[in-house]
mmCIF file of C-alpha atoms in Angstrom:
data_model
loop_
_atom_site.group_PDB
_atom_site.id
_atom_site.type_symbol
_atom_site.label_atom_id
_atom_site.label_comp_id
_atom_site.label_asym_id
_atom_site.label_seq_id
_atom_site.Cartn_x
_atom_site.Cartn_y
_atom_site.Cartn_z
ATOM 1 C CA UNK J 201 132.957 232.386 213.242
ATOM 2 C CA UNK J 202 136.370 234.067 213.174
ATOM 3 C CA UNK J 203 136.096 237.519 213.393
ATOM 4 C CA UNK J 204 138.894 240.557 214.174
ATOM 5 C CA UNK J 205 138.065 243.041 215.964
ATOM 6 C CA UNK J 206 139.917 246.779 215.763
ATOM 7 C CA UNK J 207 138.241 248.760 218.331
ATOM 8 C CA UNK J 208 139.952 251.687 217.592
ATOM 9 C CA UNK J 209 139.975 253.005 214.248
ATOM 10 C CA UNK J 210 142.127 256.020 215.222
ATOM 11 C CA UNK J 211 145.177 256.520 217.902
ATOM 12 C CA UNK J 212 147.962 259.553 218.077
ATOM 13 C CA UNK J 213 150.512 259.800 219.968
ATOM 14 C CA UNK J 214 154.039 262.088 220.211
ATOM 15 C CA UNK J 215 157.027 260.163 218.612
ATOM 16 C CA UNK J 216 158.933 258.646 221.587
ATOM 17 C CA UNK J 217 156.124 257.772 223.439
ATOM 18 C CA UNK J 218 154.504 253.415 223.922
ATOM 19 C CA UNK J 219 152.342 253.095 221.881
ATOM 20 C CA UNK J 220 149.910 250.415 221.510
ATOM 21 C CA UNK J 221 147.134 248.769 218.653
ATOM 22 C CA UNK J 222 144.987 246.457 220.363
ATOM 23 C CA UNK J 223 143.859 243.318 217.812
ATOM 24 C CA UNK J 224 141.402 240.563 218.899
ATOM 25 C CA UNK J 225 139.746 238.060 217.322
ATOM 26 C CA UNK J 226 136.877 234.626 218.133
ATOM 27 C CA UNK J 227 137.707 231.954 216.231
ATOM 28 C CA UNK J 228 137.464 228.474 218.027
ATOM 29 C CA UNK J 229 140.759 226.480 216.487
ATOM 30 C CA UNK J 230 144.095 227.401 216.708
ATOM 31 C CA UNK J 231 144.791 230.582 214.083
ATOM 32 C CA UNK J 232 147.443 231.972 213.040
ATOM 33 C CA UNK J 233 147.565 235.614 214.073
ATOM 34 C CA UNK J 234 149.746 238.806 211.854
ATOM 35 C CA UNK J 235 150.214 242.604 210.543
ATOM 36 C CA UNK J 236 150.182 243.850 208.470
ATOM 37 C CA UNK J 237 151.132 248.088 207.556
ATOM 38 C CA UNK J 238 150.126 250.084 204.768
ATOM 39 C CA UNK J 239 151.859 252.852 204.533
ATOM 40 C CA UNK J 240 151.154 256.528 202.390
ATOM 41 C CA UNK J 241 151.192 255.764 198.608
ATOM 42 C CA UNK J 242 152.650 252.662 199.254
ATOM 43 C CA UNK J 243 151.230 248.655 199.634
ATOM 44 C CA UNK J 244 150.180 247.236 202.139
ATOM 45 C CA UNK J 245 152.820 244.336 203.272
ATOM 46 C CA UNK J 246 153.297 242.340 206.526
ATOM 47 C CA UNK J 247 154.603 243.750 208.725
ATOM 48 C CA UNK J 248 155.259 240.635 211.481
ATOM 49 C CA UNK J 249 153.514 236.982 212.421
ATOM 50 C CA UNK J 250 153.453 235.480 215.787
ATOM 51 C CA UNK J 251 154.523 232.189 214.882
ATOM 52 C CA UNK J 252 158.039 233.404 214.272
ATOM 53 C CA UNK J 253 158.676 235.697 217.607
ATOM 54 C CA UNK J 254 159.958 238.615 215.972
ATOM 55 C CA UNK J 255 160.738 241.772 215.964
ATOM 56 C CA UNK J 256 160.047 243.876 213.029
ATOM 57 C CA UNK J 257 160.499 247.856 213.259
ATOM 58 C CA UNK J 258 160.869 248.134 216.755
ATOM 59 C CA UNK J 259 157.318 246.384 217.078
ATOM 60 C CA UNK J 260 156.217 243.615 218.761
ATOM 61 C CA UNK J 261 152.809 241.476 218.991
ATOM 62 C CA UNK J 262 152.334 238.421 221.169
ATOM 63 C CA UNK J 263 149.329 236.574 220.902
ATOM 64 C CA UNK J 264 147.144 235.759 224.468
ATOM 65 C CA UNK J 265 145.616 233.031 223.433
ATOM 66 C CA UNK J 266 143.672 233.272 227.271
ATOM 67 C CA UNK J 267 142.583 236.519 226.220
ATOM 68 C CA UNK J 268 141.780 236.268 222.704
ATOM 69 C CA UNK J 269 144.218 239.463 221.886
ATOM 70 C CA UNK J 270 146.730 239.785 219.256
ATOM 71 C CA UNK J 271 148.542 243.209 220.085
ATOM 72 C CA UNK J 272 151.056 244.791 218.369
ATOM 73 C CA UNK J 273 153.275 247.710 220.858
ATOM 74 C CA UNK J 274 156.499 249.477 220.219
ATOM 75 C CA UNK J 275 157.805 251.032 222.952
ATOM 76 C CA UNK J 276 158.830 254.140 221.331
ATOM 77 C CA UNK J 277 157.019 255.745 218.566
ATOM 78 C CA UNK J 278 158.608 257.596 215.695
ATOM 79 C CA UNK J 279 156.665 259.946 212.898
ATOM 80 C CA UNK J 280 157.920 256.994 210.832
ATOM 81 C CA UNK J 281 155.234 254.593 211.808
ATOM 82 C CA UNK J 282 152.042 256.446 210.658
ATOM 83 C CA UNK J 283 150.524 254.307 208.947
ATOM 84 C CA UNK J 284 146.930 251.818 209.262
ATOM 85 C CA UNK J 285 147.750 249.207 210.570
ATOM 86 C CA UNK J 286 145.184 246.325 209.607
ATOM 87 C CA UNK J 287 145.057 242.829 212.169
ATOM 88 C CA UNK J 288 144.489 239.673 210.364
ATOM 89 C CA UNK J 289 143.696 235.928 210.883
ATOM 90 C CA UNK J 290 144.470 232.801 209.403
ATOM 91 C CA UNK J 291 142.787 228.967 210.459
ATOM 92 C CA UNK J 292 143.950 225.513 208.637
ATOM 93 C CA UNK J 293 140.706 224.829 207.423
ATOM 94 C CA UNK J 294 139.825 227.869 204.929
ATOM 95 C CA UNK J 295 143.033 227.575 203.456
ATOM 96 C CA UNK J 296 144.583 230.810 202.320
ATOM 97 C CA UNK J 297 141.851 232.962 203.037
ATOM 98 C CA UNK J 298 142.651 235.579 205.655
ATOM 99 C CA UNK J 299 140.164 237.395 208.106
ATOM 100 C CA UNK J 300 141.083 242.040 208.100
ATOM 101 C CA UNK J 301 140.261 243.592 210.928
ATOM 102 C CA UNK J 302 139.261 247.394 209.355
ATOM 103 C CA UNK J 303 141.738 248.841 210.883
ATOM 104 C CA UNK J 304 143.396 251.086 212.916
ATOM 105 C CA UNK J 305 145.377 254.106 211.229
ATOM 106 C CA UNK J 306 147.705 255.445 213.918
ATOM 107 C CA UNK J 307 149.502 258.964 213.942
ATOM 108 C CA UNK J 308 152.729 260.252 215.190
ATOM 109 C CA UNK J 309 153.212 263.128 216.444
ATOM 110 C CA UNK J 310 156.374 264.648 216.205
ATOM 111 C CA UNK K 126 160.793 241.053 190.451
ATOM 112 C CA UNK K 127 158.121 243.612 190.313
ATOM 113 C CA UNK K 128 155.819 242.408 192.903
ATOM 114 C CA UNK K 129 151.651 241.931 191.726
ATOM 115 C CA UNK K 130 150.663 244.900 189.711
ATOM 116 C CA UNK K 131 147.925 246.026 188.493
ATOM 117 C CA UNK K 132 146.305 248.249 185.795
ATOM 118 C CA UNK K 133 144.959 250.490 185.533
ATOM 119 C CA UNK K 134 146.194 252.728 188.740
ATOM 120 C CA UNK K 135 143.630 255.011 188.689
ATOM 121 C CA UNK K 136 140.434 255.180 186.156
ATOM 122 C CA UNK K 137 137.359 257.196 186.451
ATOM 123 C CA UNK K 138 134.547 255.605 184.628
ATOM 124 C CA UNK K 139 130.936 257.460 184.258
ATOM 125 C CA UNK K 140 127.856 255.210 186.157
ATOM 126 C CA UNK K 141 126.493 253.348 184.418
ATOM 127 C CA UNK K 142 129.968 252.215 181.809
ATOM 128 C CA UNK K 143 131.451 248.428 182.129
ATOM 129 C CA UNK K 144 134.923 248.513 184.057
ATOM 130 C CA UNK K 145 137.590 246.054 183.974
ATOM 131 C CA UNK K 146 140.639 246.167 186.580
ATOM 132 C CA UNK K 147 143.368 243.357 185.814
ATOM 133 C CA UNK K 148 146.187 241.613 187.912
ATOM 134 C CA UNK K 149 149.177 240.148 187.273
ATOM 135 C CA UNK K 150 150.675 237.970 190.187
ATOM 136 C CA UNK K 151 153.770 236.892 191.318
ATOM 137 C CA UNK K 152 155.003 234.334 189.030
ATOM 138 C CA UNK K 153 154.771 231.285 191.020
ATOM 139 C CA UNK K 154 151.669 231.771 193.186
ATOM 140 C CA UNK K 155 149.391 230.007 193.456
ATOM 141 C CA UNK K 156 146.874 231.775 195.273
ATOM 142 C CA UNK K 157 145.380 235.229 194.020
ATOM 143 C CA UNK K 158 142.826 237.432 195.578
ATOM 144 C CA UNK K 159 140.903 240.193 195.761
ATOM 145 C CA UNK K 160 140.292 243.475 197.785
ATOM 146 C CA UNK K 161 138.451 246.380 197.899
ATOM 147 C CA UNK K 162 138.855 248.920 200.088
ATOM 148 C CA UNK K 163 137.243 251.357 201.419
ATOM 149 C CA UNK K 164 137.170 254.600 204.428
ATOM 150 C CA UNK K 165 133.374 253.281 205.299
ATOM 151 C CA UNK K 166 134.637 249.220 205.727
ATOM 152 C CA UNK K 167 137.573 248.814 205.382
ATOM 153 C CA UNK K 168 139.466 246.020 203.669
ATOM 154 C CA UNK K 169 137.032 243.673 202.119
ATOM 155 C CA UNK K 170 137.472 239.856 200.692
ATOM 156 C CA UNK K 171 135.963 240.329 197.150
ATOM 157 C CA UNK K 172 137.051 236.054 195.968
ATOM 158 C CA UNK K 173 140.394 234.240 196.465
ATOM 159 C CA UNK K 174 141.503 231.511 193.735
ATOM 160 C CA UNK K 175 143.830 229.112 194.044
ATOM 161 C CA UNK K 176 145.682 227.369 191.626
ATOM 162 C CA UNK K 177 143.360 229.571 189.022
ATOM 163 C CA UNK K 178 139.835 227.790 191.032
ATOM 164 C CA UNK K 179 137.745 230.416 192.772
ATOM 165 C CA UNK K 180 137.730 229.136 195.844
ATOM 166 C CA UNK K 181 135.864 231.223 197.622
ATOM 167 C CA UNK K 182 133.466 234.484 195.935
ATOM 168 C CA UNK K 183 131.314 235.141 199.487
ATOM 169 C CA UNK K 184 132.646 238.689 199.754
ATOM 170 C CA UNK K 185 131.324 239.849 195.400
ATOM 171 C CA UNK K 186 129.020 242.522 196.512
ATOM 172 C CA UNK K 187 126.314 241.495 193.341
ATOM 173 C CA UNK K 188 126.145 239.856 190.694
ATOM 174 C CA UNK K 189 127.336 243.575 188.980
ATOM 175 C CA UNK K 190 130.525 241.932 190.002
ATOM 176 C CA UNK K 191 132.941 239.891 188.604
ATOM 177 C CA UNK K 192 136.674 237.710 187.778
ATOM 178 C CA UNK K 193 138.301 235.117 186.000
ATOM 179 C CA UNK K 194 141.719 234.065 186.485
ATOM 180 C CA UNK K 195 142.429 232.538 183.193
ATOM 181 C CA UNK K 196 145.244 231.402 183.735
ATOM 182 C CA UNK K 197 148.453 231.226 186.820
ATOM 183 C CA UNK K 198 149.568 234.755 185.342
ATOM 184 C CA UNK K 199 146.098 237.318 185.426
ATOM 185 C CA UNK K 200 142.694 237.629 186.607
ATOM 186 C CA UNK K 201 140.205 240.066 186.149
ATOM 187 C CA UNK K 202 138.303 241.453 188.210
ATOM 188 C CA UNK K 203 134.732 243.370 185.948
ATOM 189 C CA UNK K 204 131.603 245.592 187.057
ATOM 190 C CA UNK K 205 129.093 246.121 185.529
ATOM 191 C CA UNK K 206 127.205 248.511 185.172
ATOM 192 C CA UNK K 207 129.591 250.151 187.542
ATOM 193 C CA UNK K 208 127.440 252.600 189.988
ATOM 194 C CA UNK K 209 129.311 255.271 191.615
ATOM 195 C CA UNK K 210 129.150 253.673 195.359
ATOM 196 C CA UNK K 211 131.583 251.347 193.775
ATOM 197 C CA UNK K 212 134.458 254.704 194.042
ATOM 198 C CA UNK K 213 137.165 252.270 196.194
ATOM 199 C CA UNK K 214 140.869 251.106 196.272
ATOM 200 C CA UNK K 215 140.623 247.723 194.743
ATOM 201 C CA UNK K 216 143.876 245.354 195.764
ATOM 202 C CA UNK K 217 145.383 241.825 194.113
ATOM 203 C CA UNK K 218 147.293 239.929 195.958
ATOM 204 C CA UNK K 219 149.933 236.968 195.856
ATOM 205 C CA UNK K 220 150.651 234.182 197.325
ATOM 206 C CA UNK K 221 152.971 231.336 197.740
ATOM 207 C CA UNK K 222 152.038 230.014 200.852
ATOM 208 C CA UNK K 223 147.772 230.209 202.796
ATOM 209 C CA UNK K 224 148.915 233.552 204.733
ATOM 210 C CA UNK K 225 151.739 235.211 203.368
ATOM 211 C CA UNK K 226 150.547 237.918 200.793
ATOM 212 C CA UNK K 227 151.788 239.727 198.575
ATOM 213 C CA UNK K 228 149.919 242.680 198.147
ATOM 214 C CA UNK K 229 149.404 244.754 194.573
ATOM 215 C CA UNK K 230 149.237 248.927 194.235
ATOM 216 C CA UNK K 231 145.780 248.362 193.698
ATOM 217 C CA UNK K 232 143.108 250.910 191.417
ATOM 218 C CA UNK K 233 141.422 253.432 192.485
ATOM 219 C CA UNK K 234 137.843 253.916 191.175
ATOM 220 C CA UNK K 235 136.632 256.915 191.101
ATOM 221 C CA UNK K 236 132.450 256.136 189.300
ATOM 222 C CA UNK K 237 130.407 259.543 188.848
#
């Protein structure tokens, strides 16, 4: 069975500090991994996906199949990064279903 | 494009009452998802549809919950009878491909 684990429910950093939100997954096949973000009073939205290998708002995430991880990183956190972040996984056989982690609430202090 | 539309945005009801949540997906999207978000359990998938057909309803907590999608532009999630533990934010999402889900603003349900 597939599972997405975000070990930190809460994470706080100061503005300008590096931030890393952890995500580990368990799945024997080849998953596709995503990060979704929910800013205060806004809709949950896609932040980035591993297949795109892109940097969005300064965030990057690398899929490490050996460690089954997909950690989200940003070298210099900003106050506007404060939000709830969800890691999600999909597998080809489930035809559209996303498996979400329980989320990490990131707070960036001024 | 207004995106995924949900109504009502807020619902306060008394225990035992029927609650109906509504969702209009983005035009052209063939997947529709219903989620529930709580502090304790995070984001849980309740049910999802593909081309108006329910594919997986294993997340529906119990028989008090039911969902329908009578056509490609409308879906409902019904709770009957409602209980205080059903208080949560309920999200609807739609997608055209398997994984690019677009979320609605959510319905905040409070059952007293």
